[in-house]
Amino acid sequence: MSKHHPRIGLALGSGSARGWSHIGVIRVLERAGISPDIVCGTSIGALVGAVYAAGELDRLEPWVKSLTWTSVLGMMDFRMGGGLIEGARLVDFFRSRYQDPGITALGKRYACVATELATGREVWLREGPVIDAVRASIALPGLFTPTQLDGRLLVDGGLVNPVPVSLCRAMGADIVIAVDLNWDIMLHRTRVASQAKEPEPPSSYNVMLEAIMSKFRPLAKTNGNGGGEPRAEVEIPSMMDVLTSSLNIMQMRITQSRMAGEPADVVIRPRLNDVAAMDFHLATPTIVEGERAAEFALPQLRDVLGL
């Protein structure tokens, strides 16, 4: 009798700009001769996973490595209503450069996670246009406007399932490799901006975002001690910093909870606490860190796969 080949699932987690490290992880798997049968993603993991499942990673990688913070900024269509970014420019960009055969026609089995805004339910997107599904999965609340899909308003899947191990299992994966981008995001940050191609923008675009949201800033700062000895004043963070830090805390906690109850067979954890949510221009060092983390996990992975 022929030996059963275990179906391998790859669960690519949420993490905004940290998600470029998924490319490095996939490259290491390819070099090791490990080819996932099923690819599932949440948020940025949905984007990278869809491109990988379509066989287009060789086109995506040089493009993301060429990004500068000004070019990233140029793809953002700012508005105030449902989110800071409409997302139409980003969608149009991908529609103009990639064919969309539909999820079921991709070279690998693929699905992604979104969240229904009205009910909080987890939504698994396993059919229909690829770009529409990815746009729903990356709709980070407060940043991107929600997506209307099949009569529902959908937002980022990271709100409910940041690392979609359960979706891989549901699609038939016997062994699941998970990539967790959220495990260390609350540790002290030491910037990697020196590796970027141009100087780092102050506080990840907050100069510009502050201008947009200046009316939401407090009119004055107080030390809150009601008199007496003055206390060291803590700098009030920007609205964007508060939003992204709050979402980081939430996704880290949800990731820990979900993966405790739905463990993967192998978890790859890049060290990315030095990459902020909007640092999409830091693709090269982020991809390199994905490669490092995957190389570190290879012995365990080979053991699990019996290689």
Short mmCIF file of C-alpha atoms in Angstrom, two decimals:
data_model
loop_
_atom_site.label_atom_id
_atom_site.label_comp_id
_atom_site.label_asym_id
_atom_site.label_seq_id
_atom_site.Cartn_x
_atom_site.Cartn_y
_atom_site.Cartn_z
CA MET A 1 0.00 0.00 0.00
CA SER A 2 1.23 3.50 -0.80
CA LYS A 3 2.06 5.71 2.11
CA HIS A 4 -0.51 8.43 2.73
CA HIS A 5 0.89 11.88 2.01
CA PRO A 6 -0.29 14.22 4.77
CA ARG A 7 -2.00 17.33 3.52
CA ILE A 8 -0.05 20.35 4.69
CA GLY A 9 -1.83 23.56 5.62
CA LEU A 10 -0.15 26.94 5.92
CA ALA A 11 -1.88 29.46 8.20
CA LEU A 12 -0.56 32.98 7.58
CA GLY A 13 -1.41 35.36 10.38
CA SER A 14 -2.41 39.01 10.59
CA GLY A 15 0.07 41.74 11.39
CA SER A 16 -0.12 44.63 8.90
CA ALA A 17 3.38 45.49 7.57
CA ARG A 18 4.91 42.63 9.55
CA GLY A 19 3.15 40.37 7.06
CA TRP A 20 5.88 40.77 4.44
CA SER A 21 7.77 38.24 6.57
CA HIS A 22 5.36 35.61 5.23
CA ILE A 23 7.27 35.87 1.96
CA GLY A 24 10.50 34.89 3.70
CA VAL A 25 8.79 31.96 5.42
CA ILE A 26 7.41 30.67 2.13
CA ARG A 27 10.81 30.98 0.43
CA VAL A 28 12.42 28.80 3.11
CA LEU A 29 9.66 26.19 2.78
CA GLU A 30 10.18 26.14 -0.98
CA ARG A 31 13.93 25.64 -0.63
CA ALA A 32 13.30 22.80 1.82
CA GLY A 33 10.96 21.09 -0.65
CA ILE A 34 7.89 21.66 1.52
CA SER A 35 4.86 22.61 -0.55
CA PRO A 36 1.65 23.35 1.37
CA ASP A 37 -1.53 21.92 -0.15
CA ILE A 38 -3.80 24.40 1.63
CA VAL A 39 -3.13 28.10 2.24
CA CYS A 40 -5.25 30.16 4.61
CA GLY A 41 -4.69 33.74 5.64
CA THR A 42 -5.96 36.53 7.81
CA SER A 43 -5.49 40.21 6.92
CA ILE A 44 -1.99 40.68 5.42
CA GLY A 45 -1.69 36.89 5.55
CA ALA A 46 -4.71 36.72 3.26
CA LEU A 47 -2.97 38.98 0.74
CA VAL A 48 0.37 37.15 0.70
CA GLY A 49 -1.40 33.79 0.81
CA ALA A 50 -3.60 34.63 -2.19
CA VAL A 51 -0.61 35.72 -4.26
CA TYR A 52 1.27 32.55 -3.27
CA ALA A 53 -1.72 30.31 -4.08
CA ALA A 54 -1.96 32.03 -7.47
CA GLY A 55 1.72 31.32 -8.22
CA GLU A 56 2.55 35.04 -8.36
CA LEU A 57 4.96 35.41 -5.45
CA ASP A 58 7.88 36.06 -7.81
CA ARG A 59 6.07 39.18 -9.00
CA LEU A 60 5.00 40.37 -5.57
CA GLU A 61 8.35 40.12 -3.81
CA PRO A 62 10.37 42.59 -5.94
CA TRP A 63 7.48 45.04 -5.85
CA VAL A 64 7.20 45.07 -2.05
CA LYS A 65 11.00 45.39 -1.76
CA SER A 66 10.85 48.48 -3.96
CA LEU A 67 8.28 50.25 -1.78
CA THR A 68 9.20 53.52 -0.12
CA TRP A 69 7.09 55.25 2.47
CA THR A 70 6.14 57.90 -0.08
CA SER A 71 4.98 55.28 -2.60
CA VAL A 72 2.98 53.54 0.13
CA LEU A 73 1.41 56.87 1.03
CA GLY A 74 0.52 57.44 -2.62
CA MET A 75 -1.65 54.31 -2.63
CA MET A 76 -3.79 55.55 0.23
CA ASP A 77 -7.01 57.39 -0.55
CA PHE A 78 -7.79 59.21 2.66
CA ARG A 79 -11.30 59.99 3.78
CA MET A 80 -13.20 60.41 7.04
CA GLY A 81 -16.07 57.98 7.23
CA GLY A 82 -15.90 54.32 8.25
CA GLY A 83 -12.10 54.45 8.14
CA LEU A 84 -9.18 56.69 7.22
CA ILE A 85 -8.52 54.86 3.94
CA GLU A 86 -11.11 54.01 1.32
CA GLY A 87 -8.94 51.29 -0.21
CA ALA A 88 -10.08 51.79 -3.81
CA ARG A 89 -6.59 52.76 -5.03
CA LEU A 90 -5.09 49.62 -3.52
CA VAL A 91 -7.78 47.40 -5.02
CA ASP A 92 -7.45 49.06 -8.42
CA PHE A 93 -3.68 48.57 -8.28
CA PHE A 94 -3.98 44.82 -7.78
CA ARG A 95 -6.80 44.47 -10.31
CA SER A 96 -4.63 46.17 -12.95
CA ARG A 97 -1.63 43.90 -12.35
CA TYR A 98 -3.03 40.51 -11.41
CA GLN A 99 -5.67 38.34 -13.02
CA ASP A 100 -8.44 37.24 -10.69
CA PRO A 101 -9.65 33.77 -11.73
CA GLY A 102 -11.63 33.32 -8.53
CA ILE A 103 -10.67 31.52 -5.33
CA THR A 104 -11.64 28.05 -6.51
CA ALA A 105 -9.44 28.38 -9.63
CA LEU A 106 -6.21 29.15 -7.75
CA GLY A 107 -3.28 26.74 -8.00
CA LYS A 108 -3.58 25.82 -4.31
CA ARG A 109 -6.64 25.48 -2.10
CA TYR A 110 -7.12 28.86 -0.50
CA ALA A 111 -9.39 30.65 1.95
CA CYS A 112 -9.24 33.72 4.16
CA VAL A 113 -10.92 35.09 7.26
CA ALA A 114 -13.02 38.22 7.72
CA THR A 115 -15.31 39.47 10.49
CA GLU A 116 -18.96 40.42 10.04
CA LEU A 117 -19.24 43.89 11.54
CA ALA A 118 -22.91 43.67 12.54
CA THR A 119 -22.65 40.40 14.46
CA GLY A 120 -18.97 39.81 15.20
CA ARG A 121 -19.15 36.42 13.51
CA GLU A 122 -16.11 34.86 11.89
CA VAL A 123 -16.57 34.59 8.13
CA TRP A 124 -14.63 32.10 6.00
CA LEU A 125 -14.25 33.27 2.40
CA ARG A 126 -13.66 30.20 0.22
CA GLU A 127 -15.18 31.20 -3.12
CA GLY A 128 -15.78 34.25 -5.26
CA PRO A 129 -13.32 36.91 -6.48
CA VAL A 130 -9.93 36.71 -4.80
CA ILE A 131 -9.35 40.47 -4.57
CA ASP A 132 -12.75 41.10 -2.99
CA ALA A 133 -12.08 38.43 -0.35
CA VAL A 134 -8.63 39.83 0.43
CA ARG A 135 -9.98 43.39 0.64
CA ALA A 136 -12.50 42.23 3.24
CA SER A 137 -9.88 40.39 5.26
CA ILE A 138 -7.50 43.40 5.43
CA ALA A 139 -10.14 45.98 6.43
CA LEU A 140 -8.47 46.97 9.70
CA PRO A 141 -11.08 48.88 11.76
CA GLY A 142 -10.41 52.60 11.90
CA LEU A 143 -7.88 52.41 9.09
CA PHE A 144 -9.71 50.83 6.14
CA THR A 145 -13.39 51.25 5.46
CA PRO A 146 -15.45 48.05 5.83
CA THR A 147 -16.12 45.98 2.70
CA GLN A 148 -19.60 45.16 1.44
CA LEU A 149 -19.70 41.55 0.30
CA ASP A 150 -22.81 39.45 -0.27
CA GLY A 151 -24.94 41.93 1.62
CA ARG A 152 -22.69 42.01 4.68
CA LEU A 153 -20.24 44.58 6.01
CA LEU A 154 -16.93 42.82 6.62
CA VAL A 155 -13.82 43.95 8.45
CA ASP A 156 -10.40 42.53 9.31
CA GLY A 157 -10.34 38.84 10.18
CA GLY A 158 -7.73 39.49 12.85
CA LEU A 159 -10.51 40.59 15.18
CA VAL A 160 -11.67 36.99 15.55
CA ASN A 161 -9.02 34.62 14.17
CA PRO A 162 -5.56 36.21 13.74
CA VAL A 163 -3.83 32.93 12.80
CA PRO A 164 -6.36 30.73 10.93
CA VAL A 165 -5.28 27.27 12.08
CA SER A 166 -8.92 26.22 12.47
CA LEU A 167 -9.69 27.15 8.87
CA CYS A 168 -6.77 25.03 7.63
CA ARG A 169 -8.08 22.08 9.63
CA ALA A 170 -11.60 22.58 8.31
CA MET A 171 -10.27 22.50 4.76
CA GLY A 172 -8.65 19.13 5.34
CA ALA A 173 -5.12 19.86 6.51
CA ASP A 174 -3.50 17.00 8.44
CA ILE A 175 -0.50 19.09 9.47
CA VAL A 176 -0.69 22.84 9.98
CA ILE A 177 2.25 25.23 9.86
CA ALA A 178 1.27 28.52 11.48
CA VAL A 179 3.00 31.89 11.20
CA ASP A 180 2.32 34.07 14.24
CA LEU A 181 3.28 37.73 13.77
CA ASN A 182 1.71 39.00 16.99
CA TRP A 183 3.52 37.17 19.78
CA ASP A 184 6.12 39.86 20.53
CA ILE A 185 4.52 43.07 19.33
CA MET A 186 4.23 44.64 22.79
CA LEU A 187 7.95 44.29 23.54
CA HIS A 188 10.22 47.35 23.46
CA ARG A 189 10.78 48.53 19.91
CA THR A 190 14.18 49.24 18.38
CA ARG A 191 13.66 50.58 14.92
CA VAL A 192 15.12 48.91 11.82
CA ALA A 193 14.65 52.06 9.77
CA SER A 194 18.35 52.31 9.06
CA GLN A 195 17.89 49.40 6.68
CA ALA A 196 15.28 51.26 4.66
CA LYS A 197 16.11 52.88 1.33
CA GLU A 198 15.29 56.37 2.53
CA PRO A 199 14.97 58.10 5.91
CA GLU A 200 12.22 56.84 8.18
CA PRO A 201 9.22 59.18 8.31
CA PRO A 202 8.63 60.52 11.80
CA SER A 203 6.52 58.06 13.77
CA SER A 204 5.33 56.09 10.72
CA TYR A 205 3.49 58.81 8.85
CA ASN A 206 2.13 60.48 11.98
CA VAL A 207 3.21 63.92 10.80
CA MET A 208 0.73 63.66 7.96
CA LEU A 209 -1.89 61.80 9.94
CA GLU A 210 -1.68 64.35 12.70
CA ALA A 211 -2.64 67.03 10.22
CA ILE A 212 -5.69 65.01 9.19
CA MET A 213 -6.78 64.30 12.73
CA SER A 214 -5.56 67.41 14.52
CA LYS A 215 -9.07 68.34 15.59
CA PHE A 216 -9.17 65.19 17.69
CA ARG A 217 -6.06 66.15 19.65
CA PRO A 218 -6.49 67.42 23.21
CA LEU A 219 -6.29 71.20 23.47
CA ALA A 220 -3.84 71.03 26.35
CA LYS A 221 -1.80 68.54 28.31
CA THR A 222 -2.01 68.28 32.07
CA ASN A 223 -0.15 66.20 34.55
CA GLY A 224 -3.43 65.35 36.26
CA ASN A 225 -2.14 65.67 39.84
CA GLY A 226 -4.37 68.58 40.80
CA GLY A 227 -1.48 70.74 41.98
CA GLY A 228 1.35 70.05 44.38
CA GLU A 229 4.62 68.62 43.20
CA PRO A 230 4.83 68.43 39.40
CA ARG A 231 5.01 64.98 37.92
CA ALA A 232 6.96 63.90 34.86
CA GLU A 233 4.61 64.46 31.97
CA VAL A 234 3.86 61.47 29.75
CA GLU A 235 3.65 62.42 26.10
CA ILE A 236 0.15 62.02 24.68
CA PRO A 237 0.37 59.59 21.73
CA SER A 238 -1.30 60.32 18.44
CA MET A 239 -4.73 58.94 17.66
CA MET A 240 -3.13 56.52 15.16
CA ASP A 241 -0.64 55.27 17.76
CA VAL A 242 -3.45 54.67 20.26
CA LEU A 243 -5.51 52.84 17.65
CA THR A 244 -2.73 50.60 16.37
CA SER A 245 -1.40 49.83 19.87
CA SER A 246 -4.90 48.91 21.04
CA LEU A 247 -5.41 46.62 18.05
CA ASN A 248 -1.99 45.07 18.69
CA ILE A 249 -2.93 44.24 22.27
CA MET A 250 -6.26 42.78 21.16
CA GLN A 251 -4.78 40.63 18.40
CA MET A 252 -1.96 39.38 20.61
CA ARG A 253 -4.44 38.25 23.27
CA ILE A 254 -6.83 36.71 20.75
CA THR A 255 -3.95 34.90 19.05
CA GLN A 256 -2.81 33.40 22.34
CA SER A 257 -6.32 32.26 23.18
CA ARG A 258 -7.17 30.80 19.76
CA MET A 259 -3.87 28.97 19.37
CA ALA A 260 -4.11 27.49 22.87
CA GLY A 261 -7.42 25.89 21.92
CA GLU A 262 -6.54 25.21 18.27
CA PRO A 263 -2.81 24.46 18.26
CA ALA A 264 -0.79 24.18 15.08
CA ASP A 265 1.72 21.37 14.58
CA VAL A 266 4.55 23.85 14.00
CA VAL A 267 4.51 27.57 14.80
CA ILE A 268 6.93 29.97 13.14
CA ARG A 269 7.38 33.21 15.09
CA PRO A 270 9.41 35.98 13.42
CA ARG A 271 10.77 38.65 15.76
CA LEU A 272 9.06 41.75 14.43
CA ASN A 273 8.39 44.02 17.40
CA ASP A 274 10.60 46.61 15.68
CA VAL A 275 8.24 46.86 12.69
CA ALA A 276 5.26 49.16 13.17
CA ALA A 277 1.87 48.52 11.62
CA MET A 278 2.39 50.94 8.72
CA ASP A 279 6.03 50.14 7.95
CA PHE A 280 5.25 48.57 4.58
CA HIS A 281 8.42 50.16 3.17
CA LEU A 282 10.59 47.91 5.39
CA ALA A 283 9.93 44.81 3.30
CA THR A 284 13.53 43.67 2.86
CA PRO A 285 14.52 43.32 6.55
CA THR A 286 11.05 41.98 7.34
CA ILE A 287 11.36 39.24 4.70
CA VAL A 288 14.84 38.38 5.96
CA GLU A 289 13.47 37.94 9.48
CA GLY A 290 10.76 35.64 8.12
CA GLU A 291 13.48 33.52 6.54
CA ARG A 292 15.47 33.42 9.80
CA ALA A 293 12.45 32.30 11.82
CA ALA A 294 11.51 29.63 9.28
CA GLU A 295 15.07 28.29 9.16
CA PHE A 296 15.00 28.03 12.95
CA ALA A 297 11.76 25.99 12.79
CA LEU A 298 12.93 23.66 9.99
CA PRO A 299 14.30 20.87 12.23
CA GLN A 300 10.98 20.62 14.07
CA LEU A 301 9.07 20.82 10.80
CA ARG A 302 11.11 18.03 9.21
CA ASP A 303 10.52 15.91 12.29
CA VAL A 304 6.76 16.44 12.16
CA LEU A 305 6.66 15.69 8.42
CA GLY A 306 8.97 12.70 8.74
CA LEU A 307 11.50 14.14 6.31
#
